[in-house]
Coordinates of C-alpha atoms in Angstrom, one line a residue:
X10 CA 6.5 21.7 0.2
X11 CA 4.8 21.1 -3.3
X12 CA 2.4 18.1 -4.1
X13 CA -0.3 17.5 -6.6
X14 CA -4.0 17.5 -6.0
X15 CA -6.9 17.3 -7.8
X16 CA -9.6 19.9 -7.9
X17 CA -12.8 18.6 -8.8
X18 CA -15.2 20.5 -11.0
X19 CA -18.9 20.8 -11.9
X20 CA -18.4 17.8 -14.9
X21 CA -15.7 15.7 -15.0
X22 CA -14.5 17.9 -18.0
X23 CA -13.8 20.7 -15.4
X24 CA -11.8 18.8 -13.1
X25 CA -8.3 20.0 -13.0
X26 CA -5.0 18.7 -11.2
X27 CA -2.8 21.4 -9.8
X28 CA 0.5 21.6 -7.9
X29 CA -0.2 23.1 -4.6
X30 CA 1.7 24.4 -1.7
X31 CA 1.5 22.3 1.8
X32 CA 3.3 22.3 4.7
X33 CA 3.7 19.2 7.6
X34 CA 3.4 19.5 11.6
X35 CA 6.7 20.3 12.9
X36 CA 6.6 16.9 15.5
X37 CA 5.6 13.7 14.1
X38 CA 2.4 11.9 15.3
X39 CA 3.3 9.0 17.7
X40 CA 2.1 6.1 15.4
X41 CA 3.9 7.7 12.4
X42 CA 6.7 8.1 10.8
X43 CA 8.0 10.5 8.2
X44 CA 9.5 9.4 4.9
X45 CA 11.3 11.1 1.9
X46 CA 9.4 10.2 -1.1
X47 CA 11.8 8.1 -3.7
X48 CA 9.1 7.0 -6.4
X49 CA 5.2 7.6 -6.5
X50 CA 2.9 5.7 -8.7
X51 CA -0.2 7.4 -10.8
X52 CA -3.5 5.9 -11.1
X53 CA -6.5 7.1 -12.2
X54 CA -9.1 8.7 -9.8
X55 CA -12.2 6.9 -8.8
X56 CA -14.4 10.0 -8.4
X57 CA -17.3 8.5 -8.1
X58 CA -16.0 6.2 -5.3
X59 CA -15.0 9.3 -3.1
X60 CA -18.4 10.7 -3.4
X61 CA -19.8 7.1 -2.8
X62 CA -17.7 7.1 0.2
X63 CA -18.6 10.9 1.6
X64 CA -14.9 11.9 0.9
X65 CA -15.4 15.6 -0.3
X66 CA -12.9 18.0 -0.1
X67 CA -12.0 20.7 -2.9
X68 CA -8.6 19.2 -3.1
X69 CA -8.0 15.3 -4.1
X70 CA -4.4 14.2 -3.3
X71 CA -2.6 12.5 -6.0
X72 CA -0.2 9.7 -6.1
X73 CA -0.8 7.3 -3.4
X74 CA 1.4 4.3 -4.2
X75 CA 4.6 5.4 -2.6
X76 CA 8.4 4.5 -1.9
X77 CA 10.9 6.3 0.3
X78 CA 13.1 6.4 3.1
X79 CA 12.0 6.9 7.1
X80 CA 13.5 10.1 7.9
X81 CA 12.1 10.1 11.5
X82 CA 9.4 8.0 13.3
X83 CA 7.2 8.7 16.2
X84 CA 7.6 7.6 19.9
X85 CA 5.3 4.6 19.5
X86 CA 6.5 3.5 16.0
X87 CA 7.8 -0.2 16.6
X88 CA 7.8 -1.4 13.1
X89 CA 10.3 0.9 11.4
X90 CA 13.5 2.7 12.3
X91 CA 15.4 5.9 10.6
X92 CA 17.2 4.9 7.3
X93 CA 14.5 2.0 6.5
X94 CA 13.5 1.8 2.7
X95 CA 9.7 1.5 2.8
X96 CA 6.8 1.1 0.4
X97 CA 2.9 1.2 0.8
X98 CA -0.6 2.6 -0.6
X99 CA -2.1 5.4 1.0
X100 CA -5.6 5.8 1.8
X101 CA -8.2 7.6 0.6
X102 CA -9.2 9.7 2.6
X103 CA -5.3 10.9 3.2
X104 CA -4.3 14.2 3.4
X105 CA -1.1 14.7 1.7
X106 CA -0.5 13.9 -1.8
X107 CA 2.6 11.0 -2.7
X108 CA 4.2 13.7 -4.5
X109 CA 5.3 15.4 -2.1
X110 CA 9.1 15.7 -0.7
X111 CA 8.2 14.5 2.2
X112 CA 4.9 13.2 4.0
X113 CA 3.7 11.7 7.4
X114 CA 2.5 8.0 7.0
X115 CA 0.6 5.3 9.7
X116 CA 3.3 2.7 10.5
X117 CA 0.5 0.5 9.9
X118 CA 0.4 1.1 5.7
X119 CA 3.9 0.5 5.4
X120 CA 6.2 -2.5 5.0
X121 CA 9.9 -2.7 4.9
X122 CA 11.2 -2.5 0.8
X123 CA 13.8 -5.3 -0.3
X124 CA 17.4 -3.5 -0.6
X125 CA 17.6 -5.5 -4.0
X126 CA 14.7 -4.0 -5.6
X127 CA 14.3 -0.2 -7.1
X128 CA 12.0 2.1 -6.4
X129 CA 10.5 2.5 -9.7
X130 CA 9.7 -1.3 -9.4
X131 CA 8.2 -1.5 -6.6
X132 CA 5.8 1.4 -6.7
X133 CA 5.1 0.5 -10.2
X134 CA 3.9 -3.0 -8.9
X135 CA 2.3 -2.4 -5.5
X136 CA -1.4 -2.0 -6.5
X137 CA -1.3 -4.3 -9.4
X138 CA 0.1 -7.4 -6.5
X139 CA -2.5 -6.5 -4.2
X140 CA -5.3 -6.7 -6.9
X141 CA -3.8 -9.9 -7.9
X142 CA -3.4 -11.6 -4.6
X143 CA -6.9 -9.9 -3.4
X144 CA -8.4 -11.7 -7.1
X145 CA -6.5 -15.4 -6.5
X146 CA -6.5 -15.7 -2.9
X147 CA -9.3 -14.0 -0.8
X148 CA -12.2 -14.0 -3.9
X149 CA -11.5 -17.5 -5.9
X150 CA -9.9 -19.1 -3.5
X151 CA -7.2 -20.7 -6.1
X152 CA -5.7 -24.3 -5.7
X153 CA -3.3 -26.3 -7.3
X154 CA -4.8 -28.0 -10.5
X155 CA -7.1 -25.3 -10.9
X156 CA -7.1 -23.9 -14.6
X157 CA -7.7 -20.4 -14.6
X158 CA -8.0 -17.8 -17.6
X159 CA -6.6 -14.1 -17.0
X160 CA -8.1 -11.5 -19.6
X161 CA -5.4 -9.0 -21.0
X162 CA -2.3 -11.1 -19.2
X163 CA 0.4 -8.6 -21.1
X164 CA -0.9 -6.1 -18.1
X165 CA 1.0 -5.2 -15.3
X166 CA -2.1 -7.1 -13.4
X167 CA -2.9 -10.1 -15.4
X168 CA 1.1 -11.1 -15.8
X169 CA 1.8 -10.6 -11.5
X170 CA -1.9 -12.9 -12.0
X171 CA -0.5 -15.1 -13.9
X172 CA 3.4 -15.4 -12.3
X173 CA 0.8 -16.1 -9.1
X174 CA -0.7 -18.5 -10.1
X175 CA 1.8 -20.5 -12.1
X176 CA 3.6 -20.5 -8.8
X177 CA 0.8 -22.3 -6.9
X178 CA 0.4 -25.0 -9.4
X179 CA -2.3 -23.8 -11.3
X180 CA -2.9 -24.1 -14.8
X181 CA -3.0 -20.6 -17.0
X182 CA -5.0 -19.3 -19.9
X183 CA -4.6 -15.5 -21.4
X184 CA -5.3 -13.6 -23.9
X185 CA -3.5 -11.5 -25.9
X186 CA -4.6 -7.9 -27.7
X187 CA -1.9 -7.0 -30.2
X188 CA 0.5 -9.3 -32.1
X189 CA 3.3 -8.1 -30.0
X190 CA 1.4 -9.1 -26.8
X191 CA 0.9 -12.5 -28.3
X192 CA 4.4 -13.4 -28.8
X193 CA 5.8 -11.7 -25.3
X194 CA 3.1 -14.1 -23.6
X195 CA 3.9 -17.5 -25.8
X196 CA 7.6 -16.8 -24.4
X197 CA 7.0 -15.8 -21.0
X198 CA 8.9 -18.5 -18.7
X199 CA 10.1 -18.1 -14.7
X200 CA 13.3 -16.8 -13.8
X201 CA 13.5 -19.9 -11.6
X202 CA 12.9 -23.2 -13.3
X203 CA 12.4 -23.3 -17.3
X204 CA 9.2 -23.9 -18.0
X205 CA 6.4 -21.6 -19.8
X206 CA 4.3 -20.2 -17.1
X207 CA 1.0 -19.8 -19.5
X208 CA -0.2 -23.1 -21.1
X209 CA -1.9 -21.2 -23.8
X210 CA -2.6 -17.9 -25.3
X211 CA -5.5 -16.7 -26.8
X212 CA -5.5 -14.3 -29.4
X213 CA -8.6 -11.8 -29.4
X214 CA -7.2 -9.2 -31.7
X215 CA -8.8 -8.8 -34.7
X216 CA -11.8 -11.5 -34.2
X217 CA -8.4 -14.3 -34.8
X218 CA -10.3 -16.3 -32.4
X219 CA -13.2 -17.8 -30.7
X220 CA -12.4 -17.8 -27.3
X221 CA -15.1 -20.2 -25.6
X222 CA -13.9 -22.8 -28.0
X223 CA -10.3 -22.2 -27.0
X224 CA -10.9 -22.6 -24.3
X225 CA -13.3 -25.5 -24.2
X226 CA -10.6 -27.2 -26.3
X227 CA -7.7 -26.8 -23.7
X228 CA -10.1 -28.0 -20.9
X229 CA -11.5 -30.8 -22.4
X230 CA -15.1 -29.0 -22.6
X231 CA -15.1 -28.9 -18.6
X232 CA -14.4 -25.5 -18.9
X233 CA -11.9 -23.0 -16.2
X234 CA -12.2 -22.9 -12.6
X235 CA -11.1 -19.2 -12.2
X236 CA -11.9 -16.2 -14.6
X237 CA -10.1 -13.0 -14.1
X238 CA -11.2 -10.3 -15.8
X239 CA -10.1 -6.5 -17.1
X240 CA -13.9 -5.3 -17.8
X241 CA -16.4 -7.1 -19.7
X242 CA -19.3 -6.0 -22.4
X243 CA -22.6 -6.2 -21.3
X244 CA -23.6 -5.5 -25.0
X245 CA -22.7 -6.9 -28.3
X246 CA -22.6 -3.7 -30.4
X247 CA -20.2 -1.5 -28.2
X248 CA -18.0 0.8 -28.9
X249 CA -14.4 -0.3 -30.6
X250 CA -12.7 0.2 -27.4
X251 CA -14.9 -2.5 -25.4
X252 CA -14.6 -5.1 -28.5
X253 CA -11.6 -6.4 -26.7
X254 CA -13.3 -7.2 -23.6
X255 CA -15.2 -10.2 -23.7
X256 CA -18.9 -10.3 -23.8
X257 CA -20.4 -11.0 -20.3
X258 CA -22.0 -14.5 -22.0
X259 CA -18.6 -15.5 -22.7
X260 CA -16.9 -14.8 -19.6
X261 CA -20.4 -17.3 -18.1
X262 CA -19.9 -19.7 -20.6
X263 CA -16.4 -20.7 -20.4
X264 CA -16.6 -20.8 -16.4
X265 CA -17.0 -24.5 -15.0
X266 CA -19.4 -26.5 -12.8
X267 CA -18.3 -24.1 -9.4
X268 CA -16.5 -21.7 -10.8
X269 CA -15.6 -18.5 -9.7
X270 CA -15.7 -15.5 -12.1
X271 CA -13.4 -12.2 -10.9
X272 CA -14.5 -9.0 -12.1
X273 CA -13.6 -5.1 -12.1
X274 CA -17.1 -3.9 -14.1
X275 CA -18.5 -1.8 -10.9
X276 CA -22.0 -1.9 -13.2
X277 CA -22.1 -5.3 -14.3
X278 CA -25.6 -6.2 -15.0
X279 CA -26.5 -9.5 -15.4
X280 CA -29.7 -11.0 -17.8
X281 CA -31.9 -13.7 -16.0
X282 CA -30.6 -16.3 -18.7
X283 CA -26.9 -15.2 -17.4
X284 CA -28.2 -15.8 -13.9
X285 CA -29.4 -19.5 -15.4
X286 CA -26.6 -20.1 -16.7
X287 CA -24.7 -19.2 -13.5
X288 CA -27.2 -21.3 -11.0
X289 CA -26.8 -24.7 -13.3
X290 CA -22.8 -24.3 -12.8
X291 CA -23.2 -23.3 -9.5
X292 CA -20.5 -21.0 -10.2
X293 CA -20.0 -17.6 -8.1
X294 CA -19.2 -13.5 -9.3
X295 CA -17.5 -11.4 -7.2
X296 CA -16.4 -8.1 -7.7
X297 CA -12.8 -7.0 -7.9
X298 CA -12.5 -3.2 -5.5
X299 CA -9.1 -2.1 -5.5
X300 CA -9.5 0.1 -2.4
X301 CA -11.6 -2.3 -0.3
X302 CA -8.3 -2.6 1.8
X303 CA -7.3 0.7 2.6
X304 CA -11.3 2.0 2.8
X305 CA -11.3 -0.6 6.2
X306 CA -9.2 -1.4 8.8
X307 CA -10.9 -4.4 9.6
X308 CA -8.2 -6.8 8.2
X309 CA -5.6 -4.7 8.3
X310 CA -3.2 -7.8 9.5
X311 CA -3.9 -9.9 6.6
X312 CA -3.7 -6.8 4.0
X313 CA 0.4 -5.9 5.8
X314 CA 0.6 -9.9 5.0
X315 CA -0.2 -9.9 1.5
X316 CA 1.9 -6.3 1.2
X317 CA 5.1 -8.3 2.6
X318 CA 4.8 -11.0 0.3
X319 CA 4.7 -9.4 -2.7
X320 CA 7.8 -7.8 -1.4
X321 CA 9.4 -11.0 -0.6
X322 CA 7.9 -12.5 -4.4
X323 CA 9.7 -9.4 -6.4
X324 CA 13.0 -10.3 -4.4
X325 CA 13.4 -14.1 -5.2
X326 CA 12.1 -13.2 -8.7
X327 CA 8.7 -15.1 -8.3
X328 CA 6.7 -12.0 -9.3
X329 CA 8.5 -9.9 -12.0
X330 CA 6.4 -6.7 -14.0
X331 CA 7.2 -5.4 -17.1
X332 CA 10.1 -3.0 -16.3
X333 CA 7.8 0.6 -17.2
X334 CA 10.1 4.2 -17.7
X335 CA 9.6 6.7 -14.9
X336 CA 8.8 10.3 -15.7
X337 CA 10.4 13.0 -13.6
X338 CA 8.6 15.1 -11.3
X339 CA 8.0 18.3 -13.4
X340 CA 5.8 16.4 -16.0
X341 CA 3.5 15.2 -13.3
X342 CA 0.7 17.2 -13.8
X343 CA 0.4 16.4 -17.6
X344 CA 1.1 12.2 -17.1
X345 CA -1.7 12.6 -14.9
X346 CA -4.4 13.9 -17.1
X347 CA -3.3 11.3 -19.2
X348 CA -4.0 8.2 -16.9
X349 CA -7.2 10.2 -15.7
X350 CA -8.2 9.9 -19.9
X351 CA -7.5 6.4 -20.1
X352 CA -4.7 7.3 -22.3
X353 CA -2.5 5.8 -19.7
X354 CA -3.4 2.9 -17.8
X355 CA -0.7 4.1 -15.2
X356 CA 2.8 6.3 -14.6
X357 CA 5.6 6.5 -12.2
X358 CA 7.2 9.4 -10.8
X359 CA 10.6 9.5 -9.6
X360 CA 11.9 11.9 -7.3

């Protein structure tokens, strides 16, 4: 059995992904079960995170959002049964790679797949709803009549953040990047009642806007409750591929009195006059870690919660991604030097 792995060099240059032969116990371990892989999602690899977290081994598995069918489950499995469609994240510090035929998964990282939904969806969405519910509900603690702005919402993340949010009553900013981004957001309505889910766009393409006075305009001057965030600059003069981000004063400036500010910068460093700023609006930044729920099993009830109701959201059509083309499983190796350059933000493989 054949999956893909990543073996890490001296420099990030050297680091190479390679297909390499593994094979599975012949009995199953009591608490799992073993699935045939259907779909596998591609992300890049946090490689300073694994060293952060004392996972070194000279082979990285690759692929960890996965989508299959149980073939067989353990004798203490309760939660799943032969012939189930399942989908979940792996973690870490797992052994076998998602691109595998078949692998051996913890009951406890699965849930149970909606029979409507395909695989390509679902393991094209799976990390993206769990950032977004992980970003809304456990960090800024949304509420109807909340006004909150998502940075980049023509991403798989910031439109599931913004279908979530529109779907608890709050009230949604965006901005857009390209032209074409623009105009997808101005017409993006629900599938269940017709009304426009995003109350106004922002275009930061081009310097076509001012942002903080967009958005003062649209609040009144009080300013959002809730700012998501896709990366910020921390300087004014950075490269071409950080001028879409906003500036880190920005992202402060537009926040209101106790607002909550979302980010994914791991090395945000904040200025005592940002810190001012922050202290007079009594407003709060927390950082967005996409593996803080499978590093810990501490919460592992709440984290199945949120993966069932993103299931459950896909299948009555309250969270919808992009539909995004799945590559087959030969050119796996060369999507995912691509994602690992940035040149993709993601991929899906189907078996």
């Amino acid at each position: 059995m054949k999956g893909l792995y990543c073996r890490l060099g001296q420099t990030d240059a050297d680091t190479k992904f390679v297909i390499q032969e593994m094979s599975l116990p012949a009995n199953v371990d009591s608490h799992q079960v073993r699935v045939k892989m259907k779909a596998c999602g591609l992300s890049p690899l946090d490689l300073k995170l694994l060293v952060d977290l004392g996972i070194q081994r000279d082979l990285i598995p690759v692929g960890r959002e996965v989508a299959g069918v149980v073939l067989q489950v353990g004798s203490l499995v309760s939660s799943f049964h032969p012939d189930d469609e399942v989908v979940g994240i792996l973690p870490l510090d797992y052994p076998w790679s998602g691109l595998c035929d078949v692998i051996d998964v913890d009951e406890h990282l699965l849930v149970h797949k909606p029979e409507k939904l395909s695989w390509i969806c679902v393991a094209g969405a799976i990390r993206d709803g769990v950032c977004a519910y992980t970003a809304l509900h456990t960090h800024a603690r949304m509420a109807a009549g909340h006004t909150l702005l998502v940075m980049d919402g023509a991403s798989t993340f910031g439109l599931l953040c913004i279908q979530l949010a529109s779907y608890h009553g709050v009230k949604v900013l965006t901005t857009s990047h390209t032209p074409e981004q623009h105009t997808f957001l101005e017409k993006l309505q629900t599938s269940l009642v017709q009304e426009h889910l995003v109350a106004r766009v922002i275009p930061v393409f081009e310097g076509s806007s001012d942002l903080l006075s967009d958005v003062l305009e649209e609040t009144g001057g009080l300013g959002v409750d809730i700012v998501i965030d896709t990366g910020v600059r921390l300087q004014e003069d950075e490269g071409s591929n950080g001028n879409r981000l906003p500036h880190k004063h920005e992202v402060i400036s537009v926040l209101g009195v106790g607002g909550h500010w979302v980010t994914s910068h791991q090395e945000l460093q904040l200025d005592p006059p940002d810190c001012r700023l922050l202290h007079l609006k009594s407003a709060s930044v927390t950082f967005l870690n996409q593996e803080v729920w499978t590093s810990s099993t501490v919460q592992q009830g709440r984290y199945l919660h949120i993966l069932k109701d993103i299931m459950e959201k896909m299948s009555s059509g309250i969270l919808g991604p992009e539909p995004e083309e799945a590559v087959p499983l030969q050119d796996a190796t060369v999507v995912m030097e691509m994602v690992q350059r940035c040149e993709k933000k993601s991929a899906i493989v189907q078996f």
